[in-house]
Short mmCIF file of C-alpha atoms in Angstrom, two decimals:
data_model
loop_
_atom_site.label_atom_id
_atom_site.label_comp_id
_atom_site.label_asym_id
_atom_site.label_seq_id
_atom_site.Cartn_x
_atom_site.Cartn_y
_atom_site.Cartn_z
CA UNK A 1 -3.32 -35.80 -14.77
CA UNK A 2 -2.72 -38.37 -12.05
CA UNK A 3 -0.18 -37.74 -9.34
CA UNK A 4 2.98 -39.84 -9.57
CA UNK A 5 4.53 -40.94 -6.26
CA UNK A 6 7.90 -39.24 -5.80
CA UNK A 7 11.13 -41.19 -5.79
CA UNK A 8 12.19 -41.41 -2.16
CA UNK A 9 15.37 -42.98 -0.86
CA UNK A 10 14.56 -45.79 1.63
CA UNK A 11 17.02 -44.34 4.10
CA UNK A 12 15.19 -41.02 3.88
CA UNK A 13 11.96 -42.71 4.94
CA UNK A 14 13.78 -44.21 7.90
CA UNK A 15 15.01 -40.76 8.88
CA UNK A 16 11.52 -39.29 8.41
CA UNK A 17 9.84 -41.81 10.69
CA UNK A 18 12.56 -41.48 13.32
CA UNK A 19 12.04 -37.74 13.68
CA UNK A 20 11.16 -36.47 17.12
CA UNK A 21 7.50 -35.53 17.02
CA UNK A 22 8.15 -32.24 18.76
CA UNK A 23 5.34 -29.77 18.43
CA UNK A 24 4.81 -27.16 21.15
CA UNK A 25 5.98 -28.30 24.58
CA UNK A 26 4.92 -31.90 24.11
CA UNK A 27 6.75 -34.63 22.23
CA UNK A 28 6.53 -38.29 21.50
CA UNK A 29 9.81 -39.69 22.74
CA UNK A 30 11.19 -41.40 19.65
CA UNK A 31 14.67 -42.81 19.52
CA UNK A 32 16.90 -42.22 16.50
CA UNK A 33 17.51 -45.09 14.11
CA UNK A 34 21.01 -46.58 13.67
CA UNK A 35 22.26 -45.56 10.26
CA UNK A 36 26.03 -46.13 10.56
CA UNK A 37 27.77 -49.30 11.63
CA UNK A 38 31.57 -48.79 11.82
CA UNK A 39 34.09 -51.57 11.63
CA UNK A 40 34.51 -51.77 15.41
CA UNK A 41 30.88 -52.90 15.77
CA UNK A 42 29.61 -49.82 17.62
CA UNK A 43 26.46 -48.19 16.36
CA UNK A 44 26.16 -44.46 15.82
CA UNK A 45 22.67 -43.07 16.39
CA UNK A 46 21.64 -40.44 13.85
CA UNK A 47 20.14 -37.36 15.55
CA UNK A 48 16.61 -36.40 14.62
CA UNK A 49 16.54 -33.63 12.04
CA UNK A 50 13.77 -31.04 12.00
CA UNK A 51 13.50 -31.03 8.21
CA UNK A 52 13.60 -33.47 5.32
CA UNK A 53 17.01 -34.27 3.92
CA UNK A 54 17.83 -34.74 0.30
CA UNK A 55 19.30 -38.04 -0.81
CA UNK A 56 22.83 -36.68 -1.15
CA UNK A 57 22.60 -34.93 2.23
CA UNK A 58 21.59 -38.18 3.91
CA UNK A 59 24.49 -40.02 2.33
CA UNK A 60 26.88 -37.23 3.33
CA UNK A 61 25.59 -37.18 6.90
CA UNK A 62 25.88 -40.95 7.16
CA UNK A 63 29.46 -40.79 5.87
CA UNK A 64 30.37 -38.00 8.31
CA UNK A 65 32.04 -38.21 11.75
CA UNK A 66 31.19 -41.38 13.67
CA UNK A 67 32.56 -42.19 17.08
CA UNK A 68 35.02 -39.28 17.02
CA UNK A 69 36.54 -40.32 13.67
CA UNK A 70 36.02 -38.54 10.38
CA UNK A 71 35.72 -40.46 7.13
CA UNK A 72 34.84 -39.12 3.71
CA UNK A 73 35.71 -42.14 1.63
CA UNK A 74 33.29 -43.60 -0.86
CA UNK A 75 33.49 -46.90 0.97
CA UNK A 76 31.94 -45.39 4.09
CA UNK A 77 29.18 -43.79 2.04
CA UNK A 78 28.32 -47.04 0.33
CA UNK A 79 28.25 -48.87 3.66
CA UNK A 80 25.93 -46.27 5.17
CA UNK A 81 23.63 -46.39 2.15
CA UNK A 82 23.50 -50.16 2.41
CA UNK A 83 22.77 -49.90 6.14
CA UNK A 84 19.88 -47.49 5.65
CA UNK A 85 18.49 -49.57 2.80
CA UNK A 86 18.56 -52.71 4.91
CA UNK A 87 16.97 -50.77 7.74
CA UNK A 88 14.10 -49.71 5.50
CA UNK A 89 13.46 -53.37 4.72
CA UNK A 90 13.71 -54.50 8.34
CA UNK A 91 10.98 -54.83 10.92
CA UNK A 92 12.47 -52.05 13.06
CA UNK A 93 11.04 -49.35 10.81
CA UNK A 94 7.63 -50.97 10.99
CA UNK A 95 7.82 -51.20 14.76
CA UNK A 96 8.81 -47.54 15.07
CA UNK A 97 5.98 -46.29 12.86
CA UNK A 98 3.48 -48.63 14.51
CA UNK A 99 4.43 -47.26 17.93
CA UNK A 100 4.19 -43.69 16.66
CA UNK A 101 0.72 -44.26 15.21
CA UNK A 102 -0.45 -46.09 18.32
CA UNK A 103 0.57 -43.29 20.67
CA UNK A 104 -0.82 -40.51 18.45
CA UNK A 105 -4.16 -42.11 17.57
CA UNK A 106 -7.25 -40.66 19.24
CA UNK A 107 -10.77 -41.96 18.74
CA UNK A 108 -13.91 -40.15 19.80
CA UNK A 109 -17.11 -41.19 18.04
CA UNK A 110 -20.29 -39.05 17.95
CA UNK A 111 -22.29 -42.20 18.71
CA UNK A 112 -21.51 -45.00 21.12
CA UNK A 113 -18.71 -47.08 19.63
CA UNK A 114 -18.98 -50.78 20.29
CA UNK A 115 -15.61 -51.60 18.75
CA UNK A 116 -13.78 -50.02 21.67
CA UNK A 117 -10.47 -48.23 21.58
CA UNK A 118 -11.97 -44.83 22.39
CA UNK A 119 -10.58 -42.26 24.76
CA UNK A 120 -11.71 -42.53 28.36
CA UNK A 121 -13.36 -39.13 28.18
CA UNK A 122 -15.38 -40.00 25.05
CA UNK A 123 -18.67 -40.50 26.96
CA UNK A 124 -18.36 -37.08 28.60
CA UNK A 125 -17.63 -35.55 25.18
CA UNK A 126 -20.80 -37.08 23.76
CA UNK A 127 -22.84 -35.75 26.66
CA UNK A 128 -21.40 -32.29 26.12
CA UNK A 129 -22.14 -32.43 22.37
CA UNK A 130 -25.73 -33.41 23.13
CA UNK A 131 -26.03 -30.43 25.48
CA UNK A 132 -24.71 -28.12 22.76
CA UNK A 133 -27.17 -29.50 20.22
CA UNK A 134 -30.06 -29.04 22.63
CA UNK A 135 -29.05 -25.44 23.36
CA UNK A 136 -28.58 -24.49 19.69
CA UNK A 137 -31.78 -26.09 18.41
CA UNK A 138 -33.72 -24.51 21.28
CA UNK A 139 -33.00 -20.93 20.23
CA UNK A 140 -35.93 -18.68 19.46
CA UNK A 141 -36.56 -16.70 16.31
CA UNK A 142 -35.33 -13.15 15.85
CA UNK A 143 -34.80 -10.38 13.32
CA UNK A 144 -31.08 -9.97 12.79
CA UNK A 145 -28.98 -7.22 11.28
CA UNK A 146 -25.63 -5.51 11.71
CA UNK A 147 -26.74 -4.21 15.11
CA UNK A 148 -26.70 -7.78 16.42
CA UNK A 149 -22.93 -7.92 15.85
CA UNK A 150 -22.09 -4.41 17.09
CA UNK A 151 -20.24 -3.48 20.23
CA UNK A 152 -22.08 -1.31 22.76
CA UNK A 153 -21.79 2.32 21.64
CA UNK A 154 -19.04 4.32 23.33
CA UNK A 155 -19.35 8.08 23.64
CA UNK A 156 -15.63 8.67 23.20
CA UNK A 157 -15.33 6.64 19.98
CA UNK A 158 -18.65 7.43 18.33
CA UNK A 159 -17.41 10.58 16.59
CA UNK A 160 -13.96 9.32 15.64
CA UNK A 161 -14.32 5.69 14.58
CA UNK A 162 -18.05 5.21 14.16
CA UNK A 163 -19.76 1.96 15.12
CA UNK A 164 -17.51 -1.01 15.82
CA UNK A 165 -18.49 -4.61 15.13
CA UNK A 166 -17.33 -7.91 16.57
CA UNK A 167 -16.98 -9.53 13.14
CA UNK A 168 -15.97 -8.16 9.72
CA UNK A 169 -18.98 -6.88 7.75
CA UNK A 170 -18.15 -6.18 4.10
CA UNK A 171 -21.39 -6.66 2.15
CA UNK A 172 -22.62 -4.01 -0.24
CA UNK A 173 -25.93 -3.70 1.64
CA UNK A 174 -24.16 -2.94 4.90
CA UNK A 175 -21.88 -0.41 3.19
CA UNK A 176 -24.87 1.34 1.60
CA UNK A 177 -26.61 1.63 4.96
CA UNK A 178 -23.45 2.97 6.60
CA UNK A 179 -22.98 5.59 3.88
CA UNK A 180 -26.61 6.70 4.01
CA UNK A 181 -26.48 7.03 7.79
CA UNK A 182 -23.47 9.33 7.51
CA UNK A 183 -25.31 11.49 4.98
CA UNK A 184 -28.38 11.57 7.21
CA UNK A 185 -30.57 9.76 4.67
CA UNK A 186 -33.60 8.51 6.60
CA UNK A 187 -35.08 6.71 3.57
CA UNK A 188 -32.59 3.84 3.91
CA UNK A 189 -33.78 2.42 7.23
CA UNK A 190 -31.30 -0.45 7.52
CA UNK A 191 -30.54 -3.99 6.49
CA UNK A 192 -32.32 -6.75 8.42
CA UNK A 193 -33.22 -10.37 7.74
CA UNK A 194 -35.29 -12.96 9.66
CA UNK A 195 -33.94 -15.91 11.64
CA UNK A 196 -36.50 -18.68 12.08
CA UNK A 197 -34.95 -20.02 15.28
CA UNK A 198 -33.05 -23.10 16.35
CA UNK A 199 -35.66 -25.41 14.90
CA UNK A 200 -34.42 -24.47 11.42
CA UNK A 201 -30.83 -25.48 12.24
CA UNK A 202 -29.15 -28.87 12.02
CA UNK A 203 -26.11 -29.70 14.16
CA UNK A 204 -24.01 -32.40 12.46
CA UNK A 205 -20.52 -33.74 13.31
CA UNK A 206 -18.03 -32.99 10.53
CA UNK A 207 -14.29 -33.17 10.00
CA UNK A 208 -12.30 -35.73 11.94
CA UNK A 209 -15.03 -35.96 14.56
CA UNK A 210 -17.61 -36.92 11.93
CA UNK A 211 -15.37 -39.26 9.93
CA UNK A 212 -15.42 -43.01 10.42
CA UNK A 213 -12.92 -43.97 13.09
CA UNK A 214 -12.09 -40.31 13.84
CA UNK A 215 -9.77 -40.13 10.83
CA UNK A 216 -7.20 -37.38 11.38
CA UNK A 217 -7.91 -36.82 15.07
CA UNK A 218 -4.62 -36.82 17.00
CA UNK A 219 -3.81 -36.95 20.68
CA UNK A 220 -2.66 -33.82 22.44
CA UNK A 221 1.05 -34.66 22.53
CA UNK A 222 0.99 -35.29 18.75
CA UNK A 223 -1.20 -32.26 18.08
CA UNK A 224 1.25 -29.52 18.92
CA UNK A 225 0.25 -29.50 22.57
CA UNK A 226 -3.20 -28.30 21.53
CA UNK A 227 -6.32 -29.82 23.03
CA UNK A 228 -8.27 -31.79 20.39
CA UNK A 229 -11.09 -29.82 18.80
CA UNK A 230 -14.33 -31.58 17.81
CA UNK A 231 -16.08 -29.90 14.88
CA UNK A 232 -19.86 -29.51 14.65
CA UNK A 233 -21.51 -27.97 11.59
CA UNK A 234 -24.48 -25.69 12.29
CA UNK A 235 -26.41 -25.89 9.02
CA UNK A 236 -29.19 -23.52 7.98
CA UNK A 237 -31.54 -23.61 5.01
CA UNK A 238 -30.54 -22.02 1.71
CA UNK A 239 -32.69 -20.94 -1.20
CA UNK A 240 -36.14 -19.40 -1.43
CA UNK A 241 -37.58 -18.96 2.04
CA UNK A 242 -34.30 -19.95 3.69
CA UNK A 243 -31.86 -18.02 5.81
CA UNK A 244 -29.71 -17.32 2.73
CA UNK A 245 -31.01 -17.22 -0.81
CA UNK A 246 -31.40 -15.23 -3.99
CA UNK A 247 -28.16 -13.50 -4.86
CA UNK A 248 -26.70 -13.54 -1.38
CA UNK A 249 -23.61 -15.20 -2.82
CA UNK A 250 -22.59 -11.82 -4.29
CA UNK A 251 -20.57 -9.14 -2.52
CA UNK A 252 -20.17 -10.78 0.91
CA UNK A 253 -23.90 -10.84 1.64
CA UNK A 254 -23.85 -14.52 2.58
CA UNK A 255 -20.72 -14.16 4.72
CA UNK A 256 -22.21 -11.20 6.59
CA UNK A 257 -25.40 -13.13 7.31
CA UNK A 258 -23.45 -16.14 8.52
CA UNK A 259 -21.15 -14.06 10.76
CA UNK A 260 -24.05 -12.12 12.26
CA UNK A 261 -25.80 -15.42 13.01
CA UNK A 262 -22.63 -16.69 14.70
CA UNK A 263 -22.54 -13.65 17.00
CA UNK A 264 -26.24 -14.07 17.80
CA UNK A 265 -25.76 -17.74 18.72
CA UNK A 266 -22.70 -16.84 20.81
CA UNK A 267 -24.69 -14.30 22.80
CA UNK A 268 -27.46 -16.80 23.44
CA UNK A 269 -25.10 -19.56 24.55
CA UNK A 270 -23.25 -17.12 26.84
CA UNK A 271 -26.33 -16.50 28.95
CA UNK A 272 -26.29 -17.50 32.57
CA UNK A 273 -28.72 -20.38 32.10
CA UNK A 274 -26.27 -22.12 29.72
CA UNK A 275 -23.12 -21.36 31.68
CA UNK A 276 -23.04 -24.58 33.70
CA UNK A 277 -23.69 -26.86 30.73
CA UNK A 278 -21.91 -25.02 27.89
CA UNK A 279 -19.04 -23.23 29.64
CA UNK A 280 -17.09 -20.53 27.82
CA UNK A 281 -17.97 -19.28 24.34
CA UNK A 282 -15.46 -17.45 22.13
CA UNK A 283 -15.48 -16.22 18.55
CA UNK A 284 -12.81 -17.78 16.34
CA UNK A 285 -11.65 -17.84 12.74
CA UNK A 286 -12.45 -21.03 10.85
CA UNK A 287 -9.76 -22.51 8.60
CA UNK A 288 -7.60 -19.40 9.07
CA UNK A 289 -10.05 -17.21 7.14
CA UNK A 290 -11.00 -13.93 8.82
CA UNK A 291 -14.26 -13.85 6.85
CA UNK A 292 -15.34 -17.18 8.36
CA UNK A 293 -16.42 -16.76 11.95
CA UNK A 294 -17.12 -19.75 14.16
CA UNK A 295 -17.58 -20.45 17.85
CA UNK A 296 -15.06 -22.19 20.09
CA UNK A 297 -16.71 -23.77 23.12
CA UNK A 298 -14.74 -24.73 26.21
CA UNK A 299 -16.54 -27.16 28.56
CA UNK A 300 -16.90 -26.27 32.23
CA UNK A 301 -13.69 -26.97 34.16
CA UNK A 302 -15.46 -28.52 37.14
CA UNK A 303 -16.21 -32.20 37.37
CA UNK A 304 -19.16 -32.70 39.70
CA UNK A 305 -18.82 -35.48 42.24
CA UNK A 306 -15.03 -35.32 42.56
CA UNK A 307 -13.72 -34.18 45.91
CA UNK A 308 -10.33 -33.79 47.46
CA UNK A 309 -8.98 -36.89 49.14
CA UNK A 310 -7.74 -34.95 52.15
CA UNK A 311 -10.15 -33.33 54.53
CA UNK A 312 -7.90 -30.38 55.16
CA UNK A 313 -5.17 -28.68 53.18
CA UNK A 314 -2.49 -26.58 54.80
CA UNK A 315 -1.66 -23.39 52.96
CA UNK A 316 1.81 -21.90 52.73
CA UNK A 317 1.01 -19.26 55.35
CA UNK A 318 0.00 -21.85 57.93
CA UNK A 319 -3.75 -21.39 57.62
CA UNK A 320 -5.96 -24.40 57.04
CA UNK A 321 -8.60 -24.64 54.36
CA UNK A 322 -11.57 -26.94 54.39
CA UNK A 323 -11.53 -29.84 51.97
CA UNK A 324 -14.42 -31.44 50.16
CA UNK A 325 -14.62 -28.77 47.48
CA UNK A 326 -15.12 -29.52 43.80
CA UNK A 327 -11.93 -30.35 41.97
CA UNK A 328 -11.19 -28.70 38.65
CA UNK A 329 -10.94 -31.33 35.91
CA UNK A 330 -8.29 -31.39 33.22
CA UNK A 331 -9.39 -29.95 29.90
CA UNK A 332 -9.66 -32.83 27.45
CA UNK A 333 -11.34 -31.31 24.40
CA UNK A 334 -13.03 -28.29 22.88
CA UNK A 335 -15.94 -28.03 20.45
CA UNK A 336 -15.98 -25.73 17.43
CA UNK A 337 -19.20 -24.67 15.73
CA UNK A 338 -18.82 -24.10 11.97
CA UNK A 339 -21.74 -22.43 10.20
CA UNK A 340 -22.76 -23.58 6.74
CA UNK A 341 -25.64 -24.45 4.42
CA UNK A 342 -27.74 -27.60 4.69
CA UNK A 343 -27.26 -29.76 1.57
CA UNK A 344 -30.28 -30.46 -0.60
CA UNK A 345 -30.32 -33.92 -2.16
CA UNK A 346 -31.30 -34.08 -5.83
CA UNK A 347 -31.39 -36.88 -8.35
CA UNK A 348 -28.89 -39.73 -8.30
CA UNK A 349 -25.88 -39.01 -10.45
CA UNK A 350 -23.09 -41.33 -11.50
CA UNK A 351 -19.72 -40.85 -9.90
CA UNK A 352 -17.00 -40.05 -12.41
CA UNK A 353 -14.23 -41.22 -10.12
CA UNK A 354 -15.71 -44.63 -9.39
CA UNK A 355 -17.87 -46.22 -12.05
CA UNK A 356 -19.29 -48.95 -9.82
CA UNK A 357 -20.76 -46.53 -7.28
CA UNK A 358 -23.33 -43.79 -7.34
CA UNK A 359 -23.77 -40.75 -5.17
CA UNK A 360 -26.69 -38.36 -4.74
CA UNK A 361 -26.46 -35.06 -6.54
CA UNK A 362 -26.47 -32.02 -4.31
CA UNK A 363 -28.41 -28.94 -5.29
CA UNK A 364 -27.88 -25.41 -4.08
CA UNK A 365 -29.45 -22.01 -4.48
CA UNK A 366 -26.13 -20.88 -5.97
CA UNK A 367 -25.95 -21.63 -9.72
CA UNK A 368 -23.13 -24.14 -10.37
CA UNK A 369 -21.62 -21.82 -12.97
CA UNK A 370 -21.07 -19.17 -10.28
CA UNK A 371 -18.81 -21.56 -8.37
CA UNK A 372 -16.22 -21.80 -11.15
CA UNK A 373 -12.84 -20.24 -10.33
CA UNK A 374 -13.07 -17.76 -13.23
CA UNK A 375 -16.12 -15.95 -11.87
CA UNK A 376 -16.37 -12.54 -10.25
CA UNK A 377 -18.68 -12.76 -7.25
CA UNK A 378 -17.29 -9.65 -5.54
CA UNK A 379 -18.07 -6.63 -7.69
CA UNK A 380 -17.36 -2.95 -7.09
CA UNK A 381 -20.13 -0.98 -5.42
CA UNK A 382 -21.72 1.42 -7.88
CA UNK A 383 -23.37 4.64 -6.92
CA UNK A 384 -26.05 4.31 -9.59
CA UNK A 385 -27.87 1.29 -10.89
CA UNK A 386 -27.94 -2.26 -9.61
CA UNK A 387 -24.62 -4.04 -9.48
CA UNK A 388 -26.32 -7.40 -9.98
CA UNK A 389 -27.30 -6.86 -13.59
CA UNK A 390 -23.95 -6.64 -15.33
CA UNK A 391 -21.89 -9.77 -15.84
CA UNK A 392 -18.30 -8.56 -15.95
CA UNK A 393 -16.51 -11.91 -15.62
CA UNK A 394 -14.80 -11.21 -18.95
CA UNK A 395 -12.77 -8.37 -17.42
CA UNK A 396 -9.83 -10.74 -17.02
CA UNK A 397 -8.17 -12.91 -14.38
CA UNK A 398 -7.43 -9.86 -12.25
CA UNK A 399 -11.17 -9.46 -11.58
CA UNK A 400 -11.86 -13.10 -10.70
CA UNK A 401 -12.48 -14.09 -7.08
CA UNK A 402 -11.40 -17.75 -6.77
CA UNK A 403 -10.69 -17.62 -3.02
CA UNK A 404 -14.05 -16.09 -2.19
CA UNK A 405 -15.82 -18.57 -4.49
CA UNK A 406 -13.98 -21.48 -2.89
CA UNK A 407 -15.07 -20.27 0.56
CA UNK A 408 -18.69 -20.39 -0.62
CA UNK A 409 -18.30 -23.89 -2.03
CA UNK A 410 -16.63 -25.03 1.18
CA UNK A 411 -19.69 -24.07 3.23
CA UNK A 412 -21.94 -25.93 0.81
CA UNK A 413 -20.01 -29.20 1.12
CA UNK A 414 -19.18 -29.54 4.81
CA UNK A 415 -21.20 -32.74 5.12
CA UNK A 416 -20.39 -33.98 1.63
CA UNK A 417 -16.64 -33.89 2.34
CA UNK A 418 -17.11 -36.12 5.39
CA UNK A 419 -19.17 -38.52 3.26
CA UNK A 420 -16.36 -38.73 0.70
CA UNK A 421 -13.86 -39.65 3.41
CA UNK A 422 -16.21 -42.30 4.83
CA UNK A 423 -16.84 -43.81 1.39
CA UNK A 424 -13.09 -44.16 0.82
CA UNK A 425 -12.51 -45.72 4.23
CA UNK A 426 -15.32 -48.21 3.54
CA UNK A 427 -13.37 -49.65 0.59
CA UNK A 428 -10.36 -50.54 2.79
CA UNK A 429 -9.95 -53.52 5.06
CA UNK A 430 -9.68 -52.53 8.73
CA UNK A 431 -7.60 -54.32 11.32
CA UNK A 432 -8.89 -55.75 14.58
CA UNK A 433 -9.04 -52.27 16.10
CA UNK A 434 -10.97 -50.74 13.19
CA UNK A 435 -8.01 -48.79 11.80
CA UNK A 436 -7.20 -48.73 8.08
CA UNK A 437 -4.11 -47.61 6.13
CA UNK A 438 -6.05 -44.41 5.38
CA UNK A 439 -6.25 -43.55 9.10
CA UNK A 440 -2.57 -44.23 9.67
CA UNK A 441 -1.35 -42.43 6.53
CA UNK A 442 -3.48 -39.37 7.36
CA UNK A 443 -2.12 -39.29 10.90
CA UNK A 444 1.49 -39.44 9.70
CA UNK A 445 0.73 -36.77 7.12
CA UNK A 446 -0.78 -34.52 9.79
CA UNK A 447 2.27 -34.85 12.04
CA UNK A 448 4.58 -34.21 9.06
CA UNK A 449 2.61 -31.08 8.07
CA UNK A 450 2.41 -29.81 11.63
CA UNK A 451 6.18 -30.02 12.03
CA UNK A 452 6.67 -27.81 8.98
CA UNK A 453 4.09 -25.16 9.85
CA UNK A 454 1.66 -26.14 7.11
CA UNK A 455 -1.33 -26.33 9.46
CA UNK A 456 -3.21 -23.78 11.59
CA UNK A 457 -2.45 -20.56 9.82
CA UNK A 458 -3.85 -18.09 7.34
CA UNK A 459 -4.48 -19.88 4.03
CA UNK A 460 -2.85 -22.98 5.50
CA UNK A 461 -3.95 -26.57 5.14
CA UNK A 462 -6.42 -28.25 7.45
CA UNK A 463 -6.85 -31.87 8.43
CA UNK A 464 -9.91 -32.01 6.18
CA UNK A 465 -7.87 -30.67 3.26
CA UNK A 466 -5.22 -33.33 3.80
CA UNK A 467 -7.92 -35.99 3.95
CA UNK A 468 -9.51 -34.70 0.73
CA UNK A 469 -6.19 -34.86 -1.14
CA UNK A 470 -5.59 -38.37 0.18
CA UNK A 471 -9.10 -39.38 -0.92
CA UNK A 472 -8.39 -38.09 -4.41
CA UNK A 473 -5.19 -40.13 -4.65
CA UNK A 474 -7.01 -43.26 -3.51
CA UNK A 475 -9.84 -42.76 -6.00
CA UNK A 476 -7.48 -42.09 -8.90
CA UNK A 477 -5.43 -45.20 -8.05
CA UNK A 478 -2.32 -43.12 -7.32
CA UNK A 479 -2.28 -44.83 -3.91
CA UNK A 480 -3.13 -48.51 -3.85
CA UNK A 481 -5.57 -50.01 -1.39
CA UNK A 482 -2.89 -52.36 -0.07
CA UNK A 483 -0.21 -49.72 0.45
CA UNK A 484 0.99 -49.40 4.03
CA UNK A 485 1.05 -46.39 6.29
CA UNK A 486 4.54 -45.14 5.41
CA UNK A 487 4.30 -45.23 1.63
CA UNK A 488 0.64 -44.23 1.65
CA UNK A 489 1.30 -40.65 2.78
CA UNK A 490 4.34 -39.96 0.57
CA UNK A 491 2.45 -39.15 -2.69
CA UNK A 492 0.57 -36.36 -0.90
CA UNK A 493 3.70 -34.29 -0.21
CA UNK A 494 4.11 -32.86 -3.74
CA UNK A 495 0.59 -31.45 -3.37
CA UNK A 496 1.61 -29.52 -0.27
CA UNK A 497 5.22 -28.42 -0.82
CA UNK A 498 7.07 -27.99 -4.13
CA UNK A 499 9.49 -30.88 -4.42
CA UNK A 500 7.61 -32.92 -1.84
CA UNK A 501 9.47 -31.31 1.05
CA UNK A 502 12.80 -32.76 -0.08
CA UNK A 503 15.73 -30.55 -0.96
CA UNK A 504 15.69 -26.84 -1.84
CA UNK A 505 12.43 -25.18 -2.84
CA UNK A 506 12.30 -22.96 -5.92
CA UNK A 507 10.54 -19.75 -4.89
CA UNK A 508 9.50 -19.04 -8.47
CA UNK A 509 7.20 -22.09 -8.63
#
């Protein structure tokens, strides 16, 4: 059951590392590696290819036209293969990858980092995160329901479309209330639930921002031209007496509660009193899932204390404007709020993957058996009777809901996933700057996935998913602890793309 590292031609690795890291409008200027050395001593630089090349394609490209001359002899192919193989063993490949990792690495720690190497704007990011935590935990209690996520009623659309909501609401309780309101049934008053306030919430750094050494966090020019996003998990209590409990895991009840809470928090943070400290607040989809609603916070664009160097500025029309005004600062980061469930620590349980370590067992109000992939947690709404009584998981694979169940489990283990990454990093030996082969391999893997459109999309991979797969390969000894950055990320490719991203892909697989 362990993953076997794929057989990769050394010259292919040289071509992979030499690719231009072109994502969006920003690029790391990488020069192509010399792969052909003709008899006249001139070197032909191989152009950067946007996709992986198969072994035979690399050999054919190396044996192709060089310096205006065409050669298809086997002698030229063998020379090019020998050149690429010697290149893979040389220090040039190491220097190229080291430069790529150095320019793409970004470190921003939630706490003050004494090891150094952080971004210059890291202190301002920590101050902004503290302001967000203070604003979220200072919210008051309220009684929430679908009305908290509804748009203001419009007279023109009330008869045609009904009530519109800012987030998708699909739970059976909401559907029952909507149907009864259309029939004019006054007995079904509505679906509401209490929110205890910000004191019942925990705001914890997760993802790359919460990992040791900011594992997976990339600079803007290596991140597709996208400003780095720092993830914060807003955790609420689950179980009896909590925000979510009972059988809320059935029929989108939990997801509706979470999304309604996200809209409520967004409205509170958008108030005028938080505008100067929080900035802009927008609803967003988390991990490309429309059922998962989060908040994307953009810090204020003004940096207090900075003024124009010139006293006066002359406009194009000849008029003069007074200087000394506040200067808009460059946007360095954004913060994303992901809503989930606070983990409950149970008894200590042995770790199956590592016999010499132990980890605390996590309990949840959701029965563990309901989180198996062959369970049906979304059931059809019945007109009579209670849909919670019948267990119809035996209806067949067509009735199972593995994606919905995985989304539930993902919210339960937001913090636990970060702990797994940290525990794996702790077993590796860092360099003088605090970086480990895990950090470098994950960064190369992120750039490789971003070039091929495997990130930031519906049902696409995330940086946390890539880190989890890499953790699994480390813990199952598929990747050694002494493996370098280049060979450390190669075994992960077969998990992402059939064939490891090399050669043609069989659509039937």
